[in-house]
PDB file of C-alpha atoms in Angstrom:
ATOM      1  CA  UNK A   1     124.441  46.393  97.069  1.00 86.00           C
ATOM      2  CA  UNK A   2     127.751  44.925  95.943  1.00 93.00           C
ATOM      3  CA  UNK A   3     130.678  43.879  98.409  1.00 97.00           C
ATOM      4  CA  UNK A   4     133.965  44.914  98.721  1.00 98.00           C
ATOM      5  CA  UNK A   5     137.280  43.108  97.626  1.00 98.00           C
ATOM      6  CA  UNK A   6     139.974  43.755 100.310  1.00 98.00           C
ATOM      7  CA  UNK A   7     143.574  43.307  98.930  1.00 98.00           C
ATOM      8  CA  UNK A   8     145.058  42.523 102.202  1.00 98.00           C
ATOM      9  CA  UNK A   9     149.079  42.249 103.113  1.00 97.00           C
ATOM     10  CA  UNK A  10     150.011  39.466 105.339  1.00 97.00           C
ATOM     11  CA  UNK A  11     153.201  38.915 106.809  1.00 97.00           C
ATOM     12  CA  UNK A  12     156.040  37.869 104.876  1.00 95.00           C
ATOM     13  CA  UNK A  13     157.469  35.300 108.270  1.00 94.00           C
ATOM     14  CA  UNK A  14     156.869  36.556 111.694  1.00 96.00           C
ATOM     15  CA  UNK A  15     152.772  35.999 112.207  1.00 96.00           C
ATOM     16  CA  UNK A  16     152.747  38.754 114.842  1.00 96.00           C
ATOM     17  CA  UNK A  17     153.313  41.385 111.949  1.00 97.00           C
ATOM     18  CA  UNK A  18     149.553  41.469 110.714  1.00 97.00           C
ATOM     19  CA  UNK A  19     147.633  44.447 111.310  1.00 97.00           C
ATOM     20  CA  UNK A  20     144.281  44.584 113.682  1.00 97.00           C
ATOM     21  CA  UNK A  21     142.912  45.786 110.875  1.00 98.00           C
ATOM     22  CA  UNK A  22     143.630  42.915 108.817  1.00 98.00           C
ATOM     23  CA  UNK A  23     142.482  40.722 111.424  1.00 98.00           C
ATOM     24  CA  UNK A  24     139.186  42.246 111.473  1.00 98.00           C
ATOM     25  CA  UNK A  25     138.955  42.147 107.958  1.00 98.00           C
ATOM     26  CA  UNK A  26     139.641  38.074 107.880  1.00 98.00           C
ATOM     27  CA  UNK A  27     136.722  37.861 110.544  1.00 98.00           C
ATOM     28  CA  UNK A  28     134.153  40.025 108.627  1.00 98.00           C
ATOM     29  CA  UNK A  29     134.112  38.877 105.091  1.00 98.00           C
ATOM     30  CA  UNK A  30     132.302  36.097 103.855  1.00 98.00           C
ATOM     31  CA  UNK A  31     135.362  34.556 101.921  1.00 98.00           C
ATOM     32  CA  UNK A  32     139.271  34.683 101.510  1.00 98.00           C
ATOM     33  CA  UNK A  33     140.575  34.572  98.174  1.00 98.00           C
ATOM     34  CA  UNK A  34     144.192  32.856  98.813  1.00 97.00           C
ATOM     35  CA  UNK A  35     147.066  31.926  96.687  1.00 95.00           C
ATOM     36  CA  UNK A  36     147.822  28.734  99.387  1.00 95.00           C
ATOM     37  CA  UNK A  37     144.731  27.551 101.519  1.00 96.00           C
ATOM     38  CA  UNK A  38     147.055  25.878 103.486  1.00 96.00           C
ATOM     39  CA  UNK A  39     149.847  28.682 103.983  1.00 95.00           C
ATOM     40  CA  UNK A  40     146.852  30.876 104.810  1.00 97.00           C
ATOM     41  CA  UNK A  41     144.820  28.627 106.907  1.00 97.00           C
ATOM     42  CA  UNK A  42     147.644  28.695 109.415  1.00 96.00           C
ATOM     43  CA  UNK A  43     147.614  32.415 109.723  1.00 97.00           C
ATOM     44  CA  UNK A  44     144.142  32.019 110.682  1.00 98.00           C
ATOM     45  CA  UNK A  45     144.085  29.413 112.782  1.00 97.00           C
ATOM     46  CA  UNK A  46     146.879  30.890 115.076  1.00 97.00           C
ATOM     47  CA  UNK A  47     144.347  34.137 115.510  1.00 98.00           C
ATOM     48  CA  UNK A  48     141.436  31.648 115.158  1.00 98.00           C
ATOM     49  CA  UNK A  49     139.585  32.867 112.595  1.00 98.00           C
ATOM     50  CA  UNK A  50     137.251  30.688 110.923  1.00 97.00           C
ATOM     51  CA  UNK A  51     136.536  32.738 107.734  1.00 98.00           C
ATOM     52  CA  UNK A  52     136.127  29.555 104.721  1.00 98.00           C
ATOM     53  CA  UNK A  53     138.611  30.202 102.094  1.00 98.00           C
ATOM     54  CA  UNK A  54     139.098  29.569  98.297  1.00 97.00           C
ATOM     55  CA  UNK A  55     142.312  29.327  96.121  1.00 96.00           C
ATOM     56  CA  UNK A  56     143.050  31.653  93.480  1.00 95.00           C
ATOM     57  CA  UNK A  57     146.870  31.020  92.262  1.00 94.00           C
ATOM     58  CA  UNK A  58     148.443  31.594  88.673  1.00 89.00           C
ATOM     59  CA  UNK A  59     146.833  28.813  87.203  1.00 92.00           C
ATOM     60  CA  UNK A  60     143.236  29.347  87.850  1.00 94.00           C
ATOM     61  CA  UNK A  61     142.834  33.438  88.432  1.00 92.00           C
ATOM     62  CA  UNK A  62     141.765  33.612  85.081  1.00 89.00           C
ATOM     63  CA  UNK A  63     138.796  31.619  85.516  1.00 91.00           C
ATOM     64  CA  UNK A  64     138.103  31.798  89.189  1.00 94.00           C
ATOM     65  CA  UNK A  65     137.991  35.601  89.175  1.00 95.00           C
ATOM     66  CA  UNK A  66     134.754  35.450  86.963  1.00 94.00           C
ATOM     67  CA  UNK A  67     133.261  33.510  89.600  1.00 95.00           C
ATOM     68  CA  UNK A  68     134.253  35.848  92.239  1.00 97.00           C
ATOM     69  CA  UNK A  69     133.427  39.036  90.846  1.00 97.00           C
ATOM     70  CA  UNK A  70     129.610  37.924  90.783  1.00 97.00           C
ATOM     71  CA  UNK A  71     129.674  36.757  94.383  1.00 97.00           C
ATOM     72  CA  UNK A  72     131.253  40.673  94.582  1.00 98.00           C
ATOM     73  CA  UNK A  73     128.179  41.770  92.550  1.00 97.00           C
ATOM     74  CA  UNK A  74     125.295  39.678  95.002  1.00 97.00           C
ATOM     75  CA  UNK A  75     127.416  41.159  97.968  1.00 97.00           C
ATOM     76  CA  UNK A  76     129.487  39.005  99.035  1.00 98.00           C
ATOM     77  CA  UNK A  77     132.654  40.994 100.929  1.00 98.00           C
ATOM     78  CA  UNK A  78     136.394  38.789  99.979  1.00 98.00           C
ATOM     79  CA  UNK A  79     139.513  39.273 100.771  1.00 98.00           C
ATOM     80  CA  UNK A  80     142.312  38.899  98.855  1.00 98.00           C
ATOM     81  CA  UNK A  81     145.476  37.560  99.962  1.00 97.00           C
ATOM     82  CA  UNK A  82     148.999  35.801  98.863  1.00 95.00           C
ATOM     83  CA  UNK A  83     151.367  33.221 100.474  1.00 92.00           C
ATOM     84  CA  UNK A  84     152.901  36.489 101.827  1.00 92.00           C
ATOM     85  CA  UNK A  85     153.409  40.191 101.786  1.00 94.00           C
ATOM     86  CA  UNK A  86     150.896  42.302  99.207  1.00 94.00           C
ATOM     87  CA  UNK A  87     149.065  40.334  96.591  1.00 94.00           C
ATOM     88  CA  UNK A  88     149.765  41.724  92.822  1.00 91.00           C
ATOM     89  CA  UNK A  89     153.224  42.270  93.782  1.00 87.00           C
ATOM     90  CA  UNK A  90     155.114  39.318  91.877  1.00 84.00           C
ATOM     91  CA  UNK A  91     152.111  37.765  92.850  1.00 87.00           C
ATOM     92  CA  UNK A  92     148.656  36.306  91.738  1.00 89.00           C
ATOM     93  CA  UNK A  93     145.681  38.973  92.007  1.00 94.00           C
ATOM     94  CA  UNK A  94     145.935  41.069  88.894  1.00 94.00           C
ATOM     95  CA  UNK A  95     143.032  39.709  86.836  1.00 94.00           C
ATOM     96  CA  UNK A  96     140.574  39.231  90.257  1.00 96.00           C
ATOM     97  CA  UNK A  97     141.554  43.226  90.971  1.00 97.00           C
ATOM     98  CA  UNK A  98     140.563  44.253  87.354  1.00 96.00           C
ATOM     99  CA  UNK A  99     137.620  42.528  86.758  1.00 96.00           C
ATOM    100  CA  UNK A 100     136.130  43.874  90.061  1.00 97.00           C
ATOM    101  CA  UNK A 101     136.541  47.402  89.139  1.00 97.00           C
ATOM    102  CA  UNK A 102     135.439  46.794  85.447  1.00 96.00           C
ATOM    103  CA  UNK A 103     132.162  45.475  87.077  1.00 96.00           C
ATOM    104  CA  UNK A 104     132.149  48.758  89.166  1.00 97.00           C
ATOM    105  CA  UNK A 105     133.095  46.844  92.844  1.00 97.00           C
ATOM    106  CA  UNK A 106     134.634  48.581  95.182  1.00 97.00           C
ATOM    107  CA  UNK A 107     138.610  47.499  95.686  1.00 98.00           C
ATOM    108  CA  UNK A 108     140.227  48.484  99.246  1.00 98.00           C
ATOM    109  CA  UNK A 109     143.534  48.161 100.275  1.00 97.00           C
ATOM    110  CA  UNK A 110     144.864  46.960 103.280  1.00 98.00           C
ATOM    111  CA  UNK A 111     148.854  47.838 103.769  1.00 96.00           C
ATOM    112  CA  UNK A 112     150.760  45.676 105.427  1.00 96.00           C
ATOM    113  CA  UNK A 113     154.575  43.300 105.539  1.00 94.00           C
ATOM    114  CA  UNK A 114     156.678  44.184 102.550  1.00 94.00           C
ATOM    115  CA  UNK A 115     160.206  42.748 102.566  1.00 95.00           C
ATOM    116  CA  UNK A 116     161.061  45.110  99.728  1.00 95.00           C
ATOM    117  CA  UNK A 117     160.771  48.267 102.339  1.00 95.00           C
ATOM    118  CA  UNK A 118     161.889  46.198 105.123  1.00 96.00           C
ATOM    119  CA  UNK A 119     165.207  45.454 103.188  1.00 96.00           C
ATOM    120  CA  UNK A 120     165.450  49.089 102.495  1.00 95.00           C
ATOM    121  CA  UNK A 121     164.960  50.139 105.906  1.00 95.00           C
ATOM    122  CA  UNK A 122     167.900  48.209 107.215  1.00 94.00           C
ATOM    123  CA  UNK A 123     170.381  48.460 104.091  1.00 93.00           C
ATOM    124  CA  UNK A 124     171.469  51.963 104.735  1.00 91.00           C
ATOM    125  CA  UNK A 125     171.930  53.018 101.386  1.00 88.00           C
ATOM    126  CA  UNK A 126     171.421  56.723 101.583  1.00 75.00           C
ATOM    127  CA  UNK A 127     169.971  56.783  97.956  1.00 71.00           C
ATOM    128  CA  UNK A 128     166.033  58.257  98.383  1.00 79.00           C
ATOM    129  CA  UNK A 129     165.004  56.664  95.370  1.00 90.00           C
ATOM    130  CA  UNK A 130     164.681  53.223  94.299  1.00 94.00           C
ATOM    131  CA  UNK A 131     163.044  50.993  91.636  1.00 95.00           C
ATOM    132  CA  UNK A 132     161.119  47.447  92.091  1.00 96.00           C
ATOM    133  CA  UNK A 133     161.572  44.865  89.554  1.00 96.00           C
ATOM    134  CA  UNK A 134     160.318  41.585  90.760  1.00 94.00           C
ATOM    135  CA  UNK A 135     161.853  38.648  89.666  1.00 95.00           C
ATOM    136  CA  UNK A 136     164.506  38.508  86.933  1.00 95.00           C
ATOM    137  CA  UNK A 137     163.458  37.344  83.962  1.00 93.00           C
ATOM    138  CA  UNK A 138     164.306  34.034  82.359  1.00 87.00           C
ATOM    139  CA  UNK A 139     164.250  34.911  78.553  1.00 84.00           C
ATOM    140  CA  UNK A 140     167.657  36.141  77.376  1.00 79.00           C
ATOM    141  CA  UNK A 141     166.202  39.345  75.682  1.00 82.00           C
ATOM    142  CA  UNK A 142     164.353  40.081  78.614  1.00 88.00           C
ATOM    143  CA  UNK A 143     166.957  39.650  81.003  1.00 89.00           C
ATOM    144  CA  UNK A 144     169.205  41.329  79.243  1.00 85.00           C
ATOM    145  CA  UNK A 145     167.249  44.576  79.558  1.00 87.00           C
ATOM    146  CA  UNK A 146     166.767  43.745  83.092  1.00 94.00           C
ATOM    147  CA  UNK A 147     170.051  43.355  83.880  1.00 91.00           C
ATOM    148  CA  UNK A 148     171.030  47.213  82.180  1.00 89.00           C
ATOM    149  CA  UNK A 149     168.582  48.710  84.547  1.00 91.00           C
ATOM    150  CA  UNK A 150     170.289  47.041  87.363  1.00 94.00           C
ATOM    151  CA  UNK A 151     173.202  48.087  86.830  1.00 91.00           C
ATOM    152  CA  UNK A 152     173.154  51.307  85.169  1.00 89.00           C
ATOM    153  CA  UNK A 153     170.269  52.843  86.898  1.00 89.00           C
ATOM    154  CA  UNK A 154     170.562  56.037  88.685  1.00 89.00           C
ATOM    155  CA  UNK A 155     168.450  54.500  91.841  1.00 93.00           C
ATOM    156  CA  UNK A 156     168.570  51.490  93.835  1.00 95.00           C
ATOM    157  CA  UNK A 157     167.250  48.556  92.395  1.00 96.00           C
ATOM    158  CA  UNK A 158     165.628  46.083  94.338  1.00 97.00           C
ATOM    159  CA  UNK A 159     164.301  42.772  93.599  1.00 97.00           C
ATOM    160  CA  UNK A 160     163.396  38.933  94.734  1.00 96.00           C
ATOM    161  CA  UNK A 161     165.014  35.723  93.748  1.00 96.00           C
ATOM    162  CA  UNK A 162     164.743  32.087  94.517  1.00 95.00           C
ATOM    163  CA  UNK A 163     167.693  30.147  96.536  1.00 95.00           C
ATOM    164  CA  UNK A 164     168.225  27.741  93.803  1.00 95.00           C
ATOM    165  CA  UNK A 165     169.094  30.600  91.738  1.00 95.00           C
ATOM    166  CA  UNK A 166     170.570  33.591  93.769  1.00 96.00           C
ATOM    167  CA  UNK A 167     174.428  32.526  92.955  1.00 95.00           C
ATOM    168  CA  UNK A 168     173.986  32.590  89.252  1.00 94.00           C
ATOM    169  CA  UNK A 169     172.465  36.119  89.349  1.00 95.00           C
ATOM    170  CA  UNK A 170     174.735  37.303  91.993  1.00 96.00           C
ATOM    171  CA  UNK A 171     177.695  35.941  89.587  1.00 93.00           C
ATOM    172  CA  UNK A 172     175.778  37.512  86.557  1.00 91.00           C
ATOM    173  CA  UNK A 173     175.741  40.900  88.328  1.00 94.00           C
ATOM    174  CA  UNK A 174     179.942  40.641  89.247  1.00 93.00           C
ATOM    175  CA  UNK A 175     180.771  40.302  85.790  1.00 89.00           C
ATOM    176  CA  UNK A 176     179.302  43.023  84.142  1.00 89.00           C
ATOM    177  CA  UNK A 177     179.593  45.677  87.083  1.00 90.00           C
ATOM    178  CA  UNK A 178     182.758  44.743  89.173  1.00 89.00           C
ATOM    179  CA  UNK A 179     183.326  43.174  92.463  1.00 92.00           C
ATOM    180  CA  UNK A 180     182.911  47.129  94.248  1.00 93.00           C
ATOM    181  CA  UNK A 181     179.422  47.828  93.915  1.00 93.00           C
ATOM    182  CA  UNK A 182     177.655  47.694  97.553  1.00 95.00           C
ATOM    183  CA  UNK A 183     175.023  45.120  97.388  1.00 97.00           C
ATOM    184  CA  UNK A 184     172.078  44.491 100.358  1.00 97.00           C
ATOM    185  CA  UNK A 185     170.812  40.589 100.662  1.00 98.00           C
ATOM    186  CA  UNK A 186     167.833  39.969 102.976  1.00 97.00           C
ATOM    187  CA  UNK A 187     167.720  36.220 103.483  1.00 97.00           C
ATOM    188  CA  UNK A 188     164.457  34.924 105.223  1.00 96.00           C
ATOM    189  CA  UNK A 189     163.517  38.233 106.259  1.00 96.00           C
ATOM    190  CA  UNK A 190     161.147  38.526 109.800  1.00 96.00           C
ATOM    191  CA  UNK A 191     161.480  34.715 109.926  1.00 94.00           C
ATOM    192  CA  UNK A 192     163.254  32.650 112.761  1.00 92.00           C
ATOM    193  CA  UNK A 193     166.557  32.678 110.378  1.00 93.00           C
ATOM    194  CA  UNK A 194     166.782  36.235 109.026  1.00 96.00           C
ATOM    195  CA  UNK A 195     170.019  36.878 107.387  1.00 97.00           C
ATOM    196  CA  UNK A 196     170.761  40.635 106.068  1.00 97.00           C
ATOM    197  CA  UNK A 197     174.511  41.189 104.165  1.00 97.00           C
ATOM    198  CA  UNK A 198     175.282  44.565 103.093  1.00 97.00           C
ATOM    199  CA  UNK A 199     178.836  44.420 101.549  1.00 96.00           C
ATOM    200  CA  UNK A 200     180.278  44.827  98.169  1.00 96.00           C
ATOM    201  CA  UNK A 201     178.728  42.258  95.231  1.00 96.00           C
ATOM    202  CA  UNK A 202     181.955  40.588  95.040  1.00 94.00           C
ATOM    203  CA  UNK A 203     181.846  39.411  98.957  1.00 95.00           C
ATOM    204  CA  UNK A 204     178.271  38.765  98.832  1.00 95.00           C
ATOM    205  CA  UNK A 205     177.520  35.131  98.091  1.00 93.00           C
ATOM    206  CA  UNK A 206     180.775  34.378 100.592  1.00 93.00           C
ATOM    207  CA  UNK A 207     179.329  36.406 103.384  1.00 94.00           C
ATOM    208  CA  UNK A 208     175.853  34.434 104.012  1.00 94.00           C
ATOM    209  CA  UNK A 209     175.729  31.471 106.379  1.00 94.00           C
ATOM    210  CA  UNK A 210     173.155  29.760 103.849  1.00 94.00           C
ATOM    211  CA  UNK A 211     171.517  29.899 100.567  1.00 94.00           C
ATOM    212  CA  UNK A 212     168.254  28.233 101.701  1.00 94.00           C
ATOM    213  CA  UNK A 213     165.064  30.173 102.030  1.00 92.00           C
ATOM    214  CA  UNK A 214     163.438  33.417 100.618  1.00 93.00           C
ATOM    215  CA  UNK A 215     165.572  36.299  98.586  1.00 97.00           C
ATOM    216  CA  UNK A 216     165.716  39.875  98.957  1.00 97.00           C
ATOM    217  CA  UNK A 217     168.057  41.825  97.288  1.00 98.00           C
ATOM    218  CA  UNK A 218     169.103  45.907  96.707  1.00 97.00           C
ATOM    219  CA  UNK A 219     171.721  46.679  94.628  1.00 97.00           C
ATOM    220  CA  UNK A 220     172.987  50.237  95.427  1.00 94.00           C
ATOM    221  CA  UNK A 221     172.935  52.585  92.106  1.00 91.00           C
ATOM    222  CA  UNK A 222     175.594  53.507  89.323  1.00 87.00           C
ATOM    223  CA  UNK A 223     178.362  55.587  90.717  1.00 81.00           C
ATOM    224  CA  UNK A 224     178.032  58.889  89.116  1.00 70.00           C
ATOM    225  CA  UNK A 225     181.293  58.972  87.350  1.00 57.00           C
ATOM    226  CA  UNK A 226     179.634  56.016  85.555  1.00 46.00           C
ATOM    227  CA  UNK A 227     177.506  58.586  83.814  1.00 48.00           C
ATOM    228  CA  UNK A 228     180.120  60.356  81.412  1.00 47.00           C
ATOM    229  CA  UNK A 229     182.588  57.946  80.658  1.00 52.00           C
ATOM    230  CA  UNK A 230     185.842  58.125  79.562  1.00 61.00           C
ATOM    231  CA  UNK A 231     186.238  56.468  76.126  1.00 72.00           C
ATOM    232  CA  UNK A 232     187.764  53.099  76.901  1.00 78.00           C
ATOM    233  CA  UNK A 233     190.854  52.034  74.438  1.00 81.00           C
ATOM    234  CA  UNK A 234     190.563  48.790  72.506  1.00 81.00           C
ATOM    235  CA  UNK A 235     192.285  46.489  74.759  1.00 81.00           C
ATOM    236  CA  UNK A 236     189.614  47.828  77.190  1.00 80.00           C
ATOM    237  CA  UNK A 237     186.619  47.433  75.389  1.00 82.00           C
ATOM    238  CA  UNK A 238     188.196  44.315  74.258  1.00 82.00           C
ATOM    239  CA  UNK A 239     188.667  42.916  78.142  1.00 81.00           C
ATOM    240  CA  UNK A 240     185.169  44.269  79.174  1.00 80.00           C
ATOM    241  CA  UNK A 241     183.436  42.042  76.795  1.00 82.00           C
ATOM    242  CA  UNK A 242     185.737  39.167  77.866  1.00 79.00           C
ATOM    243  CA  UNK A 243     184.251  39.646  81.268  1.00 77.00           C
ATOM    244  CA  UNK A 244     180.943  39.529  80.385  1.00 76.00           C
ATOM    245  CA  UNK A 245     180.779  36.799  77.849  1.00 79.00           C
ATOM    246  CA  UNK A 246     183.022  34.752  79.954  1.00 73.00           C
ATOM    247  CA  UNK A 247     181.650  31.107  81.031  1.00 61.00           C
ATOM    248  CA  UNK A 248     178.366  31.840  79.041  1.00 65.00           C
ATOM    249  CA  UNK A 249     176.562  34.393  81.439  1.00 62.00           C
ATOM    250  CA  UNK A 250     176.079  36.824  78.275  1.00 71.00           C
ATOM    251  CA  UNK A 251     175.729  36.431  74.855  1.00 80.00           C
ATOM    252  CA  UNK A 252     178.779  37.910  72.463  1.00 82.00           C
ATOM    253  CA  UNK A 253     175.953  39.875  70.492  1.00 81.00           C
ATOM    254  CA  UNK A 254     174.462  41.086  74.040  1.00 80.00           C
ATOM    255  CA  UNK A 255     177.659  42.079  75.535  1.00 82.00           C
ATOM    256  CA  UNK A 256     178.882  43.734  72.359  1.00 83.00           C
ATOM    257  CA  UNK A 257     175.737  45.759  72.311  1.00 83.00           C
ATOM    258  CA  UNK A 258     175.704  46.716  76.204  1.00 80.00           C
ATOM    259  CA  UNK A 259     179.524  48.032  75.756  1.00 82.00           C
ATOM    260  CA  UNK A 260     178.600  50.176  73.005  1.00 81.00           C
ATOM    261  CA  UNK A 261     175.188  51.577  74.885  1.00 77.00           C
ATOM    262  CA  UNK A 262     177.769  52.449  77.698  1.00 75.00           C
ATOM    263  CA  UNK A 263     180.058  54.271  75.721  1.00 78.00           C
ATOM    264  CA  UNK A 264     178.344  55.998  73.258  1.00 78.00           C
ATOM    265  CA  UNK A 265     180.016  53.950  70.868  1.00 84.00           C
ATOM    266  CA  UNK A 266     178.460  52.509  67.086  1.00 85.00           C
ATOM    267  CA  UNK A 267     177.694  48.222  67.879  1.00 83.00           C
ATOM    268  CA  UNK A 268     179.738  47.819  64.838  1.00 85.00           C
ATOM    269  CA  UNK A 269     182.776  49.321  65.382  1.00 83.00           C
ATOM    270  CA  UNK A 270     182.902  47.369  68.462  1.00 84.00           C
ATOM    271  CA  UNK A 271     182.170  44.195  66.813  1.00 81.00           C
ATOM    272  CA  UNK A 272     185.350  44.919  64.552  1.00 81.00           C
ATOM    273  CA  UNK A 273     187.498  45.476  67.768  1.00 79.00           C
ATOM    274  CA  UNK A 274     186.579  41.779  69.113  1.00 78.00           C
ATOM    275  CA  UNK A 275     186.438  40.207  66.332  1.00 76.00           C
ATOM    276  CA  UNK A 276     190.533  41.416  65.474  1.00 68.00           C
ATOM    277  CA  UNK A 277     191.406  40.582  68.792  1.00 54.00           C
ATOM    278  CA  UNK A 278     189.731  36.754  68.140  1.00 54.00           C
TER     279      UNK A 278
END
């Protein structure tokens, strides 16, 4: 009879967020499947639980998930965990997950920590809907696209970043949607040094006591006026591309084309109303 794979939430800071039920989990399977043996070794220790673990990050799923489905198949019971929260969300796990149930193993989740519902919960937005994108991408084309769904979307779009990159983005956002738009940052959420700023985008980066430590961020969505323009004049369309383009954040060509998606309006006739006033 084959084991099970657990897909087990830990907490994303304070230790005394795990479940009972992911504590007996730890204790009852014959391995853990972790992103960081060393981040998750200390989670066990402090419940001691001497369950022997194995690392499975982004550099080695690929092969080390073979190897784990066919302890799976000889029934072997893992679970799977990440440095924190739920694994396969903006983290490792996808490949282990699939190749499990392609070998017919039972996969069983175990819910846990999530900073992206924690942000929510404390954020206030009264929006019911909201989208998860991860991380923002680092390709321009890619990002690009990210960035439109941020800040045109009809729901509230939340998302992580990294500290050494959180005021670029932040300034990235400004530019193309205004200083008004109300913005959530979760800074080090559940940990010793939680930090939560709910203000408007412009304030944002000015409001937090640091920039060190883990990101969590909601932008509220589009304001609904937003949906049916009015058609801009030239000098506006003009100055809105200014804005974007200005100190490099976006591309001429991307700008250009985001204006026009806005308004309805051809990419070439906008083209000709930078380009005259150049």
């Amino acid at each position: 009879m084959s084991g099970t794979l657990y897909v087990v939430a830990t907490p994303i800071g304070n230790l005394e967020d795990v479940s009972m039920r992911a504590l007996r989990i730890f204790r009852e399977v014959s391995l853990i499947a972790a992103e960081d043996t060393r981040r998750t070794g200390r989670l066990l220790q402090h419940y001691s639980i001497s369950t022997r673990t194995t690392s499975l990050h982004a550099h080695n799923e690929r092969e080390k998930s073979q190897r784990l489905v066919q302890l799976l198949t000889q029934g072997t019971s893992i679970a799977l965990v990440s440095d924190a929260g739920t694994p396969l969300v903006s983290d490792p796990g996808l490949a282990l997950v699939n190749a499990a149930r392609a070998a017919g193993i039972r996969v069983e989740a175990i819910p846990g920590p999530s900073a992206v519902m924690a942000l929510l919960s404390v954020a206030g937005f009264t929006d019911r809907e909201f989208i998860f994108l991860g991380f923002p991408p680092r390709r321009s084309i890619d990002r690009l696209a990210w960035m439109d769904r941020v800040v045109d979307g009809s729901e509230t779009a939340v998302f992580f970043e990294a500290p050494h990159r959180i005021v670029h983005l932040i300034g990235e956002l400004t530019k193309i949607m205004g200083a008004d738009r109300i913005i959530a940052i979760g800074r080090e959420l559940t940990k010793a040094h939680e930090e939560v700023v709910v203000c408007p985008i412009g304030d944002a980066i000015h409001r937090l006591s640091s920039l060190k430590g883990e990101f969590t961020v909601a932008v509220s969505p589009a304001p609904t006026e937003s949906k049916v323009p009015v058609e801009p004049s030239a000098d506006e369309l003009r100055a809105e591309v200014g804005r974007q383009t200005e100190n490099g954040a976006v591309s001429k060509r991307a700008a250009v084309k985001r204006v026009a998606e806005r308004y309805g309006l051809a990419v070439n006739d906008v083209y000709k109303l930078v380009d005259r006033d150049s």
